[in-house]
Amino acid sequence: MSTDFRKSTVYQIYPKSFCDTNNDGLGDLRGVIEKLDYIKELGVDYIWLTPFFVSPQNDNGYDVEDYYNIDPRYGTMADVEELIAEGKKRGIGLMFDMVFNHVSTRHEWFRKAMDGDPYYKDFFFFRKGKGKDVPPTNWESKFGGNAWEYVEKFDEYYLHLFDVTQADLNWDNENVRKEIQKIVRFWMDKGVRGFRFDVVNLISKAAFEDDETGDGRKYYTDGPNIHKYLKELHDMTFGTDAEILTVGEMSSTSIENCYQYAGADTGELSMVFSFHHLKVDFMGNEKWVLVPADFGKLKKIIFEWQTKMAEHNAWNAVFWCNHDQPRVVSRFGDEGKYWKESAKMLATIIHCLRGTPYVYQGEEIGMTNTDFTEISRFKDVESLNHYQILQDKGLSASDALRIVQVHSRDNGRTPMQWNDSAYAGFTSADSEEPWIGVNSNYTKINAASQLEDPDSIFHYYQKLIALRKEVDVIAFGDIEPLAESHPSVFAYRRTYEGHELIVAANFYGRECCWKDAPDMSGFEKLTGNYHEETAPKNGEWTLKPYEAQVWYK
């Protein structure tokens, strides 16, 4: 295990969809233990587990009812302790997903608030409406509808930026912050080596006023006390152990704030997730539309974050996929003729960037979006809400379904495809059906077949992960964008202490020519997704469909 997070790679597991060992159709913690050798073979240093705490599962565990206990459908505390210990034996640290912007309305704190206990009411945002049936503000929940829920008993509303069963916590209350610090220390004492903090830049609310756009984001994103609260959390918990890895999920953040969130000397977090590069197939901020991905914008955003974070000695998490995103090979690659080439090309771009790469379960074998043709097969609360909202706006049911098929979070949540047996080996053939349908392409796309194939996507990811540990320029180097205006080429140069790396990738399924390619004399090819050598000749580089190459000097 690399204790320097710049040389590390993190593997994200969505336990519900990873491996089911008790045949109830839900993945579990024993399934993660069972697959540790597979994860070790990939070569990663940390496993990030999405929440498995006690929860009513209205938002797949991101609605936490009890931070100290394990939801029985996932296993027991003994399973967690065994997982931490077995991971440690293999040099893999466990990173837990902490949801501290909100709690489930079934959490003890909220139940006591609803009983009228003033101490616990101040753990949340209860506010009077502006009039009869008029909420305190016009803010919109991220899952659709107003962000305030009326409580008749108090003649007040409580704030929920997400689902109505996810009540926002009041971080301005010092007692809330102390409870959160206690939770983090509890898991550190259990041997947890990292924390991912869910939508953590929303914890400081600026004011409760109407927003002319209606979404309210400017009043709760990167709020006035956010850096103070993160520094305090750092100083009181994980900052006492220099080897603990932390990453903040930053919703609609600004790069200027991220210089502080993830600065080497700012005393907040190790690194940040930002999502601007994954909105290039949105219309503005609107996700629920169908528009082609804007490649020029994608390059501009990635390079801006790469170069500016470097200038401010701050660190990025770099990624394409997670449990909230569609599968990248379906999104920016090719599920068909160039499936393998495009999956490897997309991996090359991310893994040679400045930042810590994150691999989402199934990404390393090129898993694709769902093949669901009926809305009844989707489970995600956000997708189902927007399926209805789109129709309320006048779209036909079929058009609304097509948008959901492309953008639904369920695209990343279908069961991990382990082999070509029933249910893709996620669960046994005689078990209950999985909680969500298996993609029918599991007979072709599965881990077992790729482990046997030296040219597989899995083995390509394995090589990229190893290169980060072996080649210092990948882990520590500066970055210089190349081919910025080229309509097809994604390219950049990394430099560190006299070492140089050049990455060139064709983002599309047609051959292209890069005419002002750099001088490659003295370089050797480290890896690529085609076997033939096609280095530049006379300053021109011809790249095959979805070709990617990495050269080193």
XYZ file of C-alpha atoms in Angstrom:
553
model
C 0.000 0.000 0.000
C 1.349 3.419 -0.944
C 1.085 5.802 1.984
C 1.656 8.738 -0.396
C -1.781 9.411 -1.853
C -0.205 10.885 -4.980
C 1.016 7.371 -5.909
C -2.202 5.703 -4.754
C -5.326 4.537 -6.563
C -8.734 4.108 -4.921
C -11.314 1.465 -5.859
C -14.916 2.424 -5.146
C -17.381 -0.272 -4.089
C -21.148 0.159 -3.998
C -21.744 -2.793 -1.640
C -25.399 -3.292 -2.571
C -24.339 -4.184 -6.127
C -20.922 -5.766 -5.606
C -21.245 -9.368 -4.378
C -24.081 -11.167 -2.581
C -22.970 -14.063 -0.346
C -26.217 -14.818 1.512
C -28.461 -15.104 -1.564
C -30.921 -12.359 -0.622
C -30.346 -10.358 -3.831
C -28.352 -7.627 -2.073
C -24.582 -7.303 -2.008
C -23.014 -7.487 1.438
C -19.784 -6.907 3.346
C -18.817 -10.587 3.236
C -18.966 -10.215 -0.551
C -16.315 -7.507 -0.341
C -14.139 -9.751 1.871
C -14.565 -12.592 -0.645
C -13.306 -10.375 -3.508
C -10.326 -8.779 -1.742
C -7.828 -10.886 -3.698
C -9.366 -9.662 -6.967
C -9.017 -6.056 -5.781
C -5.448 -6.752 -4.628
C -4.631 -8.143 -8.079
C -5.830 -4.913 -9.659
C -3.198 -3.146 -7.551
C -5.189 -0.443 -5.755
C -4.302 0.976 -2.341
C -7.682 1.880 -0.872
C -11.269 0.686 -1.062
C -13.911 3.389 -0.747
C -17.161 1.804 0.432
C -20.409 3.715 -0.035
C -22.573 3.755 3.140
C -23.638 0.499 4.784
C -24.819 2.024 8.064
C -28.335 1.468 9.403
C -30.667 3.214 6.955
C -34.211 3.013 5.571
C -32.512 3.036 2.132
C -34.641 5.781 0.611
C -31.444 7.045 -1.009
C -29.486 3.783 -1.027
C -27.836 4.360 2.330
C -27.107 8.075 1.948
C -29.966 8.547 4.422
C -28.170 7.413 7.598
C -30.223 6.381 10.625
C -27.286 5.325 12.830
C -23.613 6.105 12.132
C -22.338 3.583 14.685
C -24.116 0.432 13.539
C -24.184 -1.719 10.423
C -27.374 -2.224 8.470
C -28.178 -5.946 8.957
C -28.822 -6.358 5.229
C -25.075 -5.672 4.698
C -23.711 -7.633 7.652
C -22.420 -7.052 11.152
C -19.776 -5.066 12.997
C -17.714 -8.274 13.088
C -17.813 -8.300 9.267
C -16.561 -4.704 9.156
C -13.740 -5.481 11.579
C -12.751 -8.548 9.546
C -12.848 -6.528 6.317
C -10.560 -3.855 7.795
C -8.137 -6.524 9.070
C -8.130 -8.564 5.833
C -7.666 -5.415 3.766
C -4.696 -4.430 5.926
C -3.086 -7.859 5.363
C -3.225 -7.163 1.621
C -1.952 -3.586 1.926
C -5.386 -2.120 1.219
C -6.806 0.620 3.432
C -10.559 1.009 3.996
C -12.135 4.383 3.270
C -15.638 5.009 4.638
C -18.275 7.271 3.126
C -19.576 9.753 5.701
C -22.826 11.598 5.021
C -22.789 14.630 7.305
C -24.857 17.218 5.426
C -28.054 15.425 6.422
C -29.438 12.453 8.335
C -32.415 10.183 7.832
C -35.596 11.464 9.422
C -35.474 8.157 11.337
C -32.215 9.159 13.034
C -32.511 9.495 16.803
C -31.613 13.192 16.609
C -34.467 13.968 14.238
C -36.950 11.820 16.144
C -36.124 13.759 19.314
C -36.493 17.022 17.387
C -39.944 15.912 16.227
C -40.821 15.153 19.861
C -40.256 18.854 20.483
C -36.904 18.621 22.310
C -35.393 22.111 21.779
C -31.817 20.783 22.086
C -32.333 18.473 19.104
C -34.583 20.820 17.143
C -31.507 23.047 16.897
C -29.653 20.168 15.190
C -31.806 20.969 12.124
C -33.224 23.939 10.237
C -36.809 24.447 11.384
C -38.263 27.702 10.059
C -41.630 29.428 9.853
C -43.191 29.730 6.398
C -43.717 33.066 4.678
C -47.477 32.597 4.842
C -50.108 29.898 4.680
C -48.752 27.023 2.561
C -45.729 29.160 1.554
C -42.331 27.617 2.503
C -39.542 29.752 4.027
C -37.760 29.979 0.647
C -38.330 28.916 -2.948
C -35.322 26.572 -2.965
C -35.615 23.407 -4.986
C -34.568 20.006 -3.667
C -31.876 18.321 -5.744
C -34.277 15.417 -6.160
C -37.112 17.660 -7.380
C -39.833 19.627 -5.590
C -39.460 22.216 -2.825
C -36.600 21.788 -0.337
C -38.849 22.433 2.701
C -41.285 20.004 4.361
C -44.150 21.281 6.513
C -44.583 19.955 10.064
C -48.099 20.737 11.220
C -47.275 20.091 14.884
C -44.841 23.042 14.961
C -46.394 25.094 12.135
C -42.821 25.080 10.774
C -40.875 23.601 7.886
C -37.592 21.666 7.979
C -34.929 21.911 5.266
C -34.049 18.901 3.093
C -31.775 19.697 0.148
C -32.201 16.073 -0.960
C -35.054 13.631 -0.306
C -37.830 14.614 2.110
C -36.517 11.853 4.430
C -33.030 13.471 4.522
C -33.105 16.405 6.960
C -30.190 18.869 6.700
C -27.994 19.197 9.784
C -27.286 22.594 11.331
C -23.479 22.779 11.432
C -23.675 26.251 12.957
C -24.630 24.403 16.149
C -21.380 23.405 17.900
C -23.111 20.360 19.441
C -23.720 18.972 15.942
C -20.052 19.381 15.054
C -18.941 17.646 18.263
C -21.222 14.670 17.540
C -19.753 14.389 14.039
C -16.205 14.507 15.406
C -17.096 11.663 17.779
C -18.335 9.551 14.849
C -15.115 10.072 12.845
C -12.933 9.209 15.852
C -14.998 6.059 16.492
C -14.213 4.730 12.997
C -10.559 5.828 13.147
C -10.245 3.738 16.318
C -11.612 0.764 14.341
C -8.732 1.100 11.855
C -10.403 2.983 9.011
C -7.685 4.618 6.857
C -9.711 7.143 4.890
C -12.938 9.106 4.674
C -14.973 10.356 1.765
C -17.291 13.182 2.832
C -20.563 13.347 0.912
C -21.640 16.780 -0.489
C -19.522 18.317 2.272
C -19.371 21.802 0.740
C -23.099 22.226 1.430
C -22.824 22.081 5.228
C -22.573 25.857 5.779
C -25.747 27.747 4.874
C -25.372 31.467 4.174
C -28.927 32.801 4.473
C -32.511 31.660 4.019
C -33.751 33.866 1.220
C -35.566 33.353 -2.064
C -33.296 32.768 -5.045
C -34.182 34.347 -8.382
C -33.114 31.114 -10.136
C -35.277 29.068 -7.762
C -32.640 26.483 -6.895
C -31.096 28.267 -3.900
C -27.584 26.968 -4.561
C -25.865 30.286 -3.990
C -27.124 30.287 -0.389
C -25.790 26.870 0.597
C -22.839 26.054 -1.711
C -19.324 26.789 -0.342
C -20.974 28.739 2.490
C -19.420 31.350 4.809
C -18.153 28.945 7.511
C -17.253 25.970 5.332
C -13.463 26.310 5.647
C -13.669 26.977 9.376
C -15.764 23.834 9.918
C -13.523 21.610 7.774
C -10.381 22.869 9.527
C -12.016 22.137 12.871
C -13.000 18.618 11.756
C -9.449 18.060 10.475
C -7.842 19.289 13.685
C -10.134 17.299 15.990
C -10.126 14.001 14.043
C -8.283 12.759 10.948
C -5.658 15.519 11.035
C -4.109 13.761 14.032
C -2.963 10.936 11.702
C -1.003 12.139 8.670
C -1.595 8.896 6.768
C -5.400 9.095 6.729
C -6.735 9.893 3.262
C -9.684 12.289 2.933
C -11.686 13.419 -0.061
C -14.601 15.818 -0.199
C -17.414 15.518 -2.700
C -17.874 19.126 -3.791
C -21.258 19.886 -5.307
C -21.272 22.760 -7.850
C -18.149 24.141 -6.192
C -15.701 26.794 -7.375
C -12.072 26.084 -8.138
C -11.034 28.957 -5.850
C -12.651 27.238 -2.861
C -10.970 23.977 -3.804
C -7.521 25.571 -3.508
C -8.347 25.740 0.203
C -10.291 22.493 0.552
C -7.399 20.472 -0.879
C -4.357 22.669 -0.391
C -1.209 20.917 0.794
C -0.870 23.289 3.760
C -4.434 24.485 4.414
C -5.333 21.815 6.964
C -8.653 20.717 5.452
C -8.779 17.662 3.113
C -6.326 15.558 1.084
C -8.228 16.088 -2.171
C -11.564 16.970 -3.761
C -14.069 15.533 -6.190
C -15.393 18.165 -8.568
C -17.980 17.388 -11.236
C -17.834 20.173 -13.779
C -16.213 17.861 -16.369
C -19.174 15.490 -16.025
C -21.689 18.146 -17.004
C -20.468 18.492 -20.598
C -23.487 16.505 -21.794
C -25.874 18.702 -19.776
C -27.600 21.868 -21.005
C -26.129 24.428 -18.633
C -26.781 22.870 -15.230
C -29.753 20.864 -16.498
C -29.015 17.132 -16.431
C -32.350 15.756 -17.674
C -31.903 16.582 -21.379
C -30.259 14.834 -24.317
C -27.400 16.812 -25.849
C -24.107 15.603 -27.341
C -21.033 15.823 -25.122
C -18.996 18.976 -25.731
C -15.423 17.677 -26.174
C -13.839 21.119 -26.316
C -15.509 22.060 -23.054
C -14.439 18.752 -21.467
C -10.771 19.439 -22.263
C -11.009 23.057 -21.131
C -12.515 22.104 -17.749
C -10.118 19.222 -17.044
C -7.070 21.278 -18.003
C -8.205 24.303 -16.009
C -8.613 22.188 -12.863
C -5.339 20.390 -13.504
C -3.193 23.473 -14.040
C -4.793 25.817 -11.503
C -4.894 23.248 -8.695
C -1.189 22.595 -9.420
C -0.404 26.326 -9.279
C -1.992 26.473 -5.811
C -0.382 23.228 -4.571
C -3.799 21.596 -4.224
C -4.819 18.056 -5.161
C -7.584 16.559 -7.300
C -9.312 13.229 -7.230
C -9.488 12.234 -10.924
C -12.289 10.007 -12.178
C -14.943 9.294 -14.798
C -17.327 7.043 -12.883
C -19.029 6.589 -9.541
C -22.347 5.370 -8.148
C -24.023 8.647 -9.235
C -22.757 8.666 -12.838
C -23.467 6.736 -16.034
C -20.817 4.278 -17.204
C -18.070 6.183 -19.010
C -17.643 3.734 -21.909
C -21.329 4.296 -22.748
C -21.112 8.024 -22.117
C -17.930 9.067 -23.925
C -16.774 5.837 -25.561
C -18.277 3.117 -27.739
C -20.251 0.131 -26.445
C -19.921 -1.641 -29.793
C -17.084 -1.991 -32.300
C -14.492 -0.075 -30.241
C -15.665 -1.070 -26.767
C -12.247 -2.311 -25.610
C -10.237 0.447 -27.297
C -12.443 3.272 -26.024
C -12.529 1.922 -22.459
C -8.716 1.765 -22.429
C -8.396 5.221 -23.996
C -10.614 6.770 -21.311
C -8.599 5.008 -18.600
C -5.321 6.339 -20.057
C -6.501 9.949 -19.948
C -7.488 9.763 -16.263
C -4.669 7.632 -14.860
C -1.845 9.758 -16.223
C -3.285 13.052 -14.951
C -2.081 14.921 -11.876
C -4.297 13.613 -9.080
C -5.357 10.431 -7.345
C -7.337 8.148 -9.696
C -10.577 6.515 -8.579
C -11.834 3.347 -10.262
C -15.510 2.493 -9.819
C -16.456 -1.188 -9.590
C -16.887 -2.636 -13.072
C -15.115 0.259 -14.776
C -11.973 -1.904 -14.910
C -13.837 -4.465 -17.037
C -15.670 -1.942 -19.235
C -19.174 -2.353 -17.810
C -21.801 -0.383 -19.742
C -25.031 1.465 -18.989
C -28.210 -0.476 -18.196
C -30.249 -2.043 -20.964
C -33.563 -1.377 -19.174
C -36.452 -0.722 -21.558
C -39.191 -0.101 -18.957
C -39.313 2.531 -16.204
C -40.451 -0.166 -13.739
C -36.902 -1.605 -13.816
C -35.347 1.616 -12.488
C -34.964 2.019 -8.710
C -33.234 5.386 -8.229
C -35.422 7.977 -6.460
C -33.918 10.854 -8.482
C -34.583 9.086 -11.796
C -38.166 8.164 -10.917
C -38.921 11.701 -9.714
C -37.553 13.232 -12.914
C -39.338 10.698 -15.123
C -42.562 12.198 -13.758
C -41.297 15.801 -13.782
C -40.314 15.493 -17.473
C -43.808 14.291 -18.354
C -45.344 17.076 -16.269
C -43.320 19.446 -18.467
C -44.961 17.977 -21.575
C -42.593 15.214 -22.721
C -44.003 11.886 -23.818
C -43.410 8.850 -21.600
C -41.048 7.379 -24.228
C -38.976 10.576 -24.471
C -38.806 10.828 -20.666
C -37.678 7.184 -20.493
C -34.919 7.777 -23.066
C -33.513 10.634 -20.971
C -33.625 8.464 -17.846
C -31.874 5.626 -19.714
C -28.972 7.944 -20.579
C -28.602 9.880 -17.310
C -29.941 7.645 -14.515
C -27.706 6.898 -11.548
C -28.877 3.281 -11.902
C -26.497 2.978 -14.881
C -23.690 2.664 -12.344
C -25.639 0.488 -9.926
C -26.426 -2.709 -11.812
C -24.750 -5.778 -10.264
C -21.019 -6.291 -10.738
C -20.462 -8.765 -13.584
C -18.168 -11.450 -12.179
C -18.694 -14.296 -14.662
C -21.113 -15.686 -17.237
C -23.221 -17.743 -14.796
C -26.757 -16.754 -13.781
C -27.031 -13.201 -12.418
C -23.435 -12.612 -13.599
C -22.101 -14.404 -10.507
C -23.273 -11.489 -8.343
C -25.452 -13.946 -6.459
C -26.139 -17.667 -6.859
C -28.548 -19.014 -9.445
C -31.013 -20.243 -6.817
C -31.055 -16.991 -4.813
C -33.636 -14.251 -4.864
C -33.453 -11.975 -7.890
C -30.944 -9.149 -7.448
C -32.378 -5.901 -6.059
C -31.838 -4.342 -9.500
C -31.609 -6.070 -12.868
C -28.347 -7.436 -14.286
C -27.203 -6.068 -17.636
C -27.784 -8.794 -20.219
C -24.284 -8.313 -21.705
C -22.724 -10.051 -18.655
C -22.044 -13.180 -20.721
C -19.535 -11.126 -22.758
C -18.442 -8.507 -20.236
C -17.313 -10.087 -16.979
C -14.290 -10.225 -14.690
C -13.555 -13.942 -15.102
C -13.053 -13.708 -18.876
C -10.860 -10.615 -18.507
C -8.576 -12.146 -15.899
C -7.734 -14.841 -18.463
C -7.132 -12.380 -21.323
C -3.734 -10.605 -21.152
C -5.073 -7.925 -23.535
C -8.172 -7.199 -21.429
C -9.387 -3.883 -20.061
C -8.699 -5.242 -16.546
C -5.034 -5.867 -17.293
C -4.717 -2.439 -18.906
C -6.056 -0.783 -15.722
C -3.660 -2.956 -13.710
C -0.729 -1.636 -15.759
C -1.814 2.023 -15.423
C -2.165 1.630 -11.634
C 1.333 0.081 -11.450
C 2.856 2.827 -13.627
C 1.716 5.506 -11.154
C 3.757 3.765 -8.442
C 6.785 3.177 -10.668
C 7.060 6.410 -12.677
C 7.459 9.471 -10.461
C 6.527 11.948 -13.173
C 2.966 10.512 -13.186
C 2.575 10.903 -9.435
C 4.424 14.191 -8.889
C 4.838 15.963 -12.226
C 3.531 19.290 -13.449
C 1.047 19.259 -16.317
C 0.977 21.145 -19.600
C -2.036 20.856 -21.917
C -1.309 20.011 -25.565
C -3.523 20.040 -28.691
C -5.983 22.266 -26.836
C -7.905 23.310 -29.945
C -7.750 19.951 -31.750
C -11.292 18.638 -32.373
C -10.388 14.987 -31.620
C -7.127 14.781 -29.655
C -6.790 14.848 -25.874
C -3.078 15.283 -25.105
C -0.827 16.600 -22.361
C 2.771 16.670 -21.130
C 3.900 15.849 -17.575
C 7.340 16.983 -16.329
C 9.247 16.257 -13.110
C 12.951 16.622 -12.282
C 14.125 16.103 -15.866
C 11.607 13.345 -16.595
C 8.925 13.816 -19.224
C 5.707 11.999 -20.127
C 3.474 12.639 -23.117
C -0.046 11.266 -23.336
C -1.991 11.409 -26.601
C -5.511 10.069 -27.116
C -8.023 10.132 -29.951
C -11.398 10.719 -28.280
C -13.422 9.505 -31.267
C -14.090 6.416 -33.365
C -12.484 7.728 -36.531
C -8.808 8.063 -37.372
C -7.382 11.534 -36.865
C -4.159 13.439 -37.512
C -2.442 15.693 -34.981
C -0.295 17.970 -37.142
C 1.710 19.942 -34.584
C 2.700 17.034 -32.345
C 5.807 17.453 -30.168
C 9.271 16.158 -31.016
C 9.382 12.592 -29.648
C 13.097 11.890 -30.065
C 14.490 10.045 -27.062
C 11.061 8.880 -25.860
C 10.051 5.254 -25.275
C 6.482 3.986 -25.333
C 5.257 2.912 -21.888
C 1.819 1.692 -22.895
C -1.030 2.093 -25.343
C -4.245 0.424 -26.388
C -3.029 -0.663 -29.834
C 0.028 -2.847 -30.279
C 1.500 -1.174 -33.371
C 3.913 1.728 -32.920
C 2.547 4.974 -34.384
C 4.791 7.688 -32.972
C 4.785 11.095 -34.701
C 6.567 11.425 -38.007
C 7.707 14.888 -39.116
C 5.585 16.473 -36.376
C 2.437 14.589 -37.462
C 0.797 11.926 -35.358
C -1.885 9.711 -36.899
C -4.079 8.131 -34.226
C -6.405 5.215 -34.883
C -10.019 5.235 -33.596
C -9.951 5.744 -29.805
C -6.190 5.203 -29.781
C -4.231 6.212 -26.667
C -0.469 6.208 -26.143
C 1.855 7.053 -23.255
C 5.486 7.969 -24.003
C 8.312 8.576 -21.503
C 11.772 10.177 -21.545
